[in-house]
Every structure is written in C-alpha cells, then in structure tokens.
XYZ file of C-alpha atoms in Angstrom:
345
model
C -22.155 14.145 -30.171
C -24.217 16.991 -28.771
C -22.756 19.286 -26.129
C -24.495 22.310 -24.716
C -22.271 24.693 -22.778
C -23.340 27.645 -20.706
C -19.856 29.099 -20.960
C -19.849 31.976 -23.412
C -18.202 31.454 -26.785
C -15.912 34.370 -26.039
C -14.729 32.879 -22.761
C -14.200 29.459 -24.311
C -12.251 30.939 -27.225
C -10.036 32.864 -24.826
C -9.473 29.722 -22.799
C -8.564 27.721 -25.868
C -6.108 30.324 -27.069
C -4.399 30.597 -23.690
C -4.423 26.964 -22.666
C -3.287 25.428 -25.917
C -0.158 27.514 -25.756
C 0.350 27.010 -22.033
C -0.093 23.258 -21.544
C -1.323 20.156 -23.270
C -1.568 17.802 -20.283
C -4.527 17.158 -18.015
C -4.203 18.590 -14.489
C -5.855 16.676 -11.638
C -5.850 17.228 -7.859
C -7.760 16.133 -4.780
C -8.432 13.012 -2.735
C -5.545 10.932 -1.412
C -7.909 7.942 -1.470
C -8.623 8.322 -5.188
C -4.982 9.246 -5.929
C -3.614 5.699 -6.449
C -6.503 4.791 -8.760
C -6.062 7.978 -10.779
C -2.301 7.394 -10.939
C -2.846 3.874 -12.333
C -5.216 5.219 -14.978
C -2.983 8.184 -15.843
C 0.035 5.946 -16.402
C -1.945 3.487 -18.529
C -3.465 6.379 -20.480
C -0.039 7.824 -21.239
C 1.169 4.431 -22.446
C -1.835 3.681 -24.657
C -2.821 7.041 -26.148
C -1.039 9.724 -28.147
C -1.517 12.256 -25.352
C 0.788 13.274 -22.504
C 0.401 11.436 -19.207
C -1.989 13.406 -16.958
C -0.494 15.086 -13.892
C -2.213 13.800 -10.725
C -1.691 15.464 -7.358
C -3.182 14.928 -3.914
C -4.105 17.514 -1.279
C -7.472 16.261 -0.045
C -10.986 16.116 -1.466
C -12.092 19.504 -0.187
C -8.938 21.198 -1.405
C -9.286 19.578 -4.832
C -12.885 20.707 -5.225
C -11.910 24.204 -4.165
C -9.151 24.285 -6.803
C -11.600 23.084 -9.431
C -13.856 26.001 -8.552
C -11.187 28.707 -8.876
C -12.320 29.452 -12.411
C -11.908 28.539 -16.067
C -8.522 28.861 -17.744
C -4.992 27.580 -18.125
C -4.041 28.195 -14.495
C -6.901 26.106 -13.087
C -7.166 22.331 -12.821
C -9.380 20.212 -15.068
C -10.511 17.442 -12.710
C -10.925 17.114 -8.935
C -10.738 13.670 -7.315
C -13.009 13.252 -4.294
C -13.718 10.528 -1.745
C -16.863 12.343 -0.624
C -19.645 13.842 -2.680
C -19.394 17.460 -3.761
C -21.303 19.954 -1.616
C -23.776 22.544 -2.818
C -21.425 25.166 -1.375
C -18.735 23.893 -3.785
C -21.150 24.117 -6.710
C -22.109 27.647 -5.689
C -18.430 28.649 -5.422
C -17.787 27.192 -8.880
C -20.714 29.122 -10.350
C -19.534 32.380 -8.791
C -16.180 31.898 -10.536
C -17.615 31.014 -13.946
C -17.461 27.228 -13.638
C -21.054 26.605 -14.599
C -21.014 22.982 -15.788
C -19.532 20.195 -13.665
C -19.768 16.519 -14.517
C -19.919 14.086 -11.577
C -18.211 10.772 -12.340
C -18.589 7.939 -9.834
C -15.737 5.481 -10.291
C -16.698 2.808 -7.752
C -16.802 2.191 -4.006
C -14.365 1.968 -1.124
C -14.597 1.197 2.568
C -13.127 3.027 5.543
C -11.294 0.570 7.767
C -9.751 0.655 11.232
C -6.369 -1.009 11.291
C -3.693 -1.533 13.913
C -0.243 -3.087 14.173
C -0.256 -6.654 12.895
C 1.296 -7.951 16.109
C -1.152 -6.200 18.437
C -4.551 -7.307 19.779
C -7.532 -7.863 17.513
C -10.444 -5.429 17.709
C -14.180 -5.757 17.081
C -15.764 -2.315 17.064
C -19.092 -0.601 16.667
C -19.570 3.077 15.778
C -20.724 3.601 19.379
C -17.298 2.444 20.601
C -15.489 5.022 18.490
C -17.722 7.847 19.605
C -17.299 6.823 23.237
C -13.524 6.704 22.760
C -12.954 9.954 20.860
C -15.836 12.351 21.517
C -15.162 15.377 23.702
C -18.382 14.703 25.603
C -20.167 11.413 26.238
C -23.257 10.233 28.057
C -22.647 9.327 31.710
C -25.422 8.576 34.181
C -27.952 10.188 31.863
C -26.055 13.473 31.432
C -23.293 14.906 29.252
C -19.821 14.593 30.736
C -16.259 15.235 29.601
C -14.698 12.090 28.153
C -12.185 10.507 30.532
C -11.854 7.061 28.914
C -8.186 6.065 28.838
C -8.125 2.499 27.511
C -10.445 0.643 25.146
C -11.802 -1.541 27.961
C -13.097 1.680 29.580
C -15.301 2.040 26.498
C -16.513 -1.559 26.529
C -15.384 -4.150 29.028
C -14.681 -6.872 26.455
C -12.344 -4.692 24.365
C -8.564 -4.934 24.925
C -7.082 -2.881 27.761
C -4.750 -0.997 25.433
C -4.409 2.782 25.503
C -6.824 4.663 23.234
C -4.824 6.352 20.473
C -6.443 7.077 17.121
C -4.995 8.576 13.953
C -7.891 10.000 11.962
C -7.910 11.911 8.646
C -7.722 15.696 8.954
C -10.730 17.827 8.147
C -9.619 18.569 4.570
C -9.949 14.896 3.618
C -13.095 13.354 2.184
C -12.454 10.319 4.367
C -12.985 12.528 7.420
C -16.428 13.591 6.208
C -17.511 9.959 5.886
C -15.836 9.050 9.199
C -17.738 11.834 10.962
C -21.072 10.861 9.428
C -20.981 7.064 9.450
C -18.888 6.459 12.569
C -18.932 9.411 14.943
C -22.499 10.700 14.411
C -23.852 7.160 13.976
C -22.067 6.133 17.179
C -23.368 9.203 18.989
C -26.897 8.134 18.085
C -26.250 4.502 19.054
C -24.941 5.226 22.552
C -27.572 7.798 23.500
C -25.351 10.895 23.505
C -27.169 12.407 20.521
C -30.415 12.730 22.464
C -28.596 14.612 25.226
C -27.021 16.974 22.685
C -30.448 17.520 21.117
C -31.846 18.483 24.498
C -28.897 20.754 25.243
C -29.360 22.518 21.891
C -33.115 23.017 22.039
C -33.856 20.265 19.536
C -31.541 21.686 16.856
C -30.397 18.603 14.917
C -27.498 20.295 13.119
C -26.187 21.726 16.383
C -26.471 18.287 18.000
C -24.565 16.651 15.146
C -21.849 19.294 15.393
C -21.581 18.635 19.133
C -21.342 14.894 18.452
C -18.438 15.504 16.041
C -16.401 17.539 18.550
C -13.456 15.269 19.323
C -11.091 15.203 22.272
C -8.100 17.556 22.298
C -6.045 15.705 24.922
C -3.881 13.749 22.470
C -6.142 10.695 22.211
C -7.446 11.655 18.754
C -4.800 12.916 16.343
C -5.641 14.455 12.968
C -3.450 13.345 10.062
C -3.329 15.950 7.313
C -1.083 13.871 5.043
C -2.021 10.741 3.152
C -2.356 7.169 4.397
C 1.406 6.613 4.312
C 1.715 9.145 7.138
C -1.003 7.350 9.096
C 0.823 4.053 8.583
C 4.065 5.609 9.827
C 2.286 6.841 12.961
C 0.863 3.378 13.673
C 4.290 1.856 13.091
C 5.834 4.271 15.610
C 2.982 3.906 18.130
C 2.088 0.231 18.429
C -1.091 0.955 20.408
C -2.347 3.315 17.720
C -5.259 2.568 15.431
C -5.390 4.258 12.044
C -8.313 5.101 9.794
C -7.541 3.963 6.231
C -9.192 3.245 2.915
C -9.739 -0.467 2.244
C -7.380 -0.570 -0.724
C -4.507 0.941 1.276
C -4.990 -1.644 4.003
C -5.150 -4.464 1.448
C -1.794 -3.359 0.097
C -0.250 -3.334 3.594
C -1.514 -6.541 5.179
C 2.072 -7.413 6.105
C 2.048 -4.502 8.564
C -1.591 -4.064 9.563
C -4.559 -6.042 10.863
C -8.086 -4.804 10.367
C -10.927 -4.543 12.884
C -14.489 -5.617 12.287
C -17.187 -2.940 12.413
C -20.649 -3.951 13.547
C -19.541 -7.575 13.360
C -18.578 -7.336 9.687
C -15.062 -7.645 8.317
C -14.330 -5.124 5.558
C -13.752 -6.698 2.163
C -14.604 -6.096 -1.464
C -17.505 -8.512 -1.053
C -18.959 -6.981 2.140
C -18.684 -3.474 0.683
C -20.242 -4.470 -2.648
C -23.168 -6.081 -0.823
C -23.637 -3.081 1.469
C -23.155 -5.276 4.548
C -20.081 -3.394 5.799
C -21.449 -0.206 7.403
C -18.627 2.230 6.643
C -18.425 2.328 2.859
C -18.602 5.228 0.428
C -18.664 5.990 -3.304
C -15.601 7.572 -4.894
C -15.839 10.341 -7.490
C -14.046 12.742 -9.704
C -15.489 16.038 -10.899
C -14.883 17.381 -14.391
C -14.809 20.989 -15.551
C -16.833 20.621 -18.746
C -15.578 23.925 -20.173
C -12.118 22.342 -20.525
C -13.246 19.205 -22.381
C -12.649 20.548 -25.884
C -9.619 22.590 -24.870
C -7.256 20.211 -23.045
C -6.070 17.492 -25.461
C -7.184 14.000 -24.499
C -9.428 15.025 -21.624
C -12.593 13.372 -22.940
C -10.586 10.297 -23.926
C -9.057 10.081 -20.426
C -12.448 10.222 -18.719
C -13.939 7.572 -21.010
C -10.841 5.401 -20.530
C -11.092 5.729 -16.729
C -14.677 4.407 -16.557
C -14.287 1.760 -19.269
C -15.000 -1.879 -18.430
C -11.342 -2.685 -19.038
C -10.191 -0.228 -16.362
C -12.983 0.262 -13.797
C -14.831 -3.028 -14.326
C -14.660 -5.962 -11.874
C -11.772 -7.564 -13.780
C -9.790 -4.366 -14.346
C -6.620 -3.056 -12.667
C -8.525 -0.762 -10.294
C -10.454 -3.707 -8.845
C -7.178 -5.575 -8.490
C -5.888 -2.660 -6.422
C -8.964 -2.666 -4.166
C -11.675 -0.580 -5.828
C -15.158 -2.092 -5.583
C -16.551 -1.901 -9.094
C -19.736 0.121 -9.534
C -22.673 -2.126 -10.541
C -24.084 0.879 -12.459
C -20.866 1.532 -14.401
C -22.713 1.365 -17.739
C -24.877 4.345 -16.717
C -21.735 6.306 -15.853
C -20.207 5.439 -19.213
C -23.288 6.747 -21.032
C -23.317 9.931 -18.960
C -19.620 10.546 -19.682
C -20.087 9.937 -23.407
C -22.871 12.544 -23.462
C -21.024 14.956 -21.146
C -24.030 15.330 -18.875
C -23.470 18.013 -16.231
C -24.810 17.573 -12.730
C -27.718 19.624 -11.449
C -28.538 21.088 -8.062
C -28.020 18.615 -5.234
C -31.080 17.180 -3.517
C-alpha cells in the first residue's frame, strides 16, 4: 500500500515516540449527530479487534474540526466527526498548525427534521414558513419590517394557532449550518425577503444571506448548544415547542415526538435517499493522516466504519437511521488508499 505524506520524517518520528508511550486508543470528537453512529462503530470495533475501544466525544462539528486542526501529536485528536462539510478556513487552520493531509470520509446521509410533542397539532411546513416565523426581519407590504408574528397562523393562515417557539441547534453545530442554508436562506428566497435584503445591501449576496440568517432575539427562537437530548427535554417541558433534530434521533423517539412534513414531503430513509426530502445532508468524519501509522488500529477502525457490514444498507448504522451512501464503494477505495482531500471547490 502506497502512502505519501507531506509531514516530515522527523516530525512523524517524534510523534510516534511520544504518542506510543502516551496512548494507544483512537481519540475522536465532534458532531452530536454523528456521535451515536461513531459510538456504535467504536463499541463493535473494540469487541471485534485486538485494539482498545476508541474514545468518542461530542462538542459540535465546528469544535471537532477545530480540535483536529490544533496540530500533530499525542495531545491532539485523530478524527473529527462532522454533520457539515469542512470549510476551507478549517483546512487553512490545519495547514498553519502542521496538519497538512486530511482525509474526508463520507459515511452516509441524514435528514434534518422538525418535530413536536406527540400529542400536539400536526404541522406541514415550507422553508418560507420557518423564515417568516424566526427571522429578525421579514417582508411586509413590499418592505423590510421587524418580525412580530406570534403564532404559526400569523405566518400562514392554515397553520395551527399555537405559539411560535423553536429550539434550534446552536451555531457550533453542523446541523445549524445546514438549517441556515437549506431552511432559513431558502425560505428567505421563497418568501421574497431575500430580494429586499439584496436591495438594502447594494446587491451584495453574502450580506443579504447574512441578513436572512439573523434570527429573532425575543425568545421565539432559542439556540440549543447541547445535543438532541437537550432539545427533546425542552420540547417535553414546552408542549408548544418545535425542535430541530436529526432523522435518526427522531426515529428513536417516536413515542414522544411527531414529525412535520417539509415542502409536502415526510422525512424518511426513503425520501432522503431519493433526494425528495429537501432538508437532507451528508455526514462525514475527517482523518488526520499523519496519525494513521502511529495510533494503533486507526486504519483498521476507518476501514471497519465504512465496510458494507457496518455502513451498508443492511448494517447496524442503517438500522439506527443512517441513509446508506450509494457510493460507499468509492469511499472504501479512497480509505484503503489513504487519499487526502484537496482544496475545496
């Protein structure tokens, strides 16, 4: 197996000497969405291989990528789980700290769902509804105005008359990045507010998108910095609340939650796999290639994770709610050859 590393032999030797003595288990951090999948794989890996069970922690996608980019060595993590794609700014930070080869591993797909108390009213949303409910400014009579919508029927007459209360992922979560892009910005474009922001910002698209993503600060939209269990607890304590979850978390809590349609489509493994459900996203983990020959079992863990038996349509991850990647074989080949990612397009 060929492996070209841009890390100097001296640095790699120093890493090996320090890390082998310091720890022999894989260290992983990042996305709370990917966490349960990684935990399933880590436990199975520990049971089936002669290596210690990897240590998997949460903290959010952005935080995990930042930790990955702290440098090379025994005090830095090996893998970052992420529910949104890495940014070029992350890659640049990694490079500045000596992390020059990163492998991007796509494990499958997930959907972002909007779920409320199982005994409450049913909801059928569009992205435009969510922007009109949560945005700081909305279009009113052809101009930008502060958002004063109080109940969902203020947003759209045929929605329930329940108080608007949304529990959305905090900004450190990858789920929030996808929520902003595929729900809030998309909704801003759908309901005409984007054009008004463009005009107000002299045609600057990035400034208009940023304005679209500015959410209300009057208690209607509440950021949740913890994982989905915290969001579930908030919905349980506030029966009018609607939480933003990953599909798999919802599927494992259908005794407590009911899910809304988005754009007329109910979220499911099938609607996400087909691309019909509009709020879906790929899930990833990012590997520090310089650690592959230093941390025992790291290559084996990665290959095990993306194997047909684990990440395929009949594996335990699919049973938990992961939508299997139709291009899994390409990922397996890339992992076997340790192919690092290049500059993002």
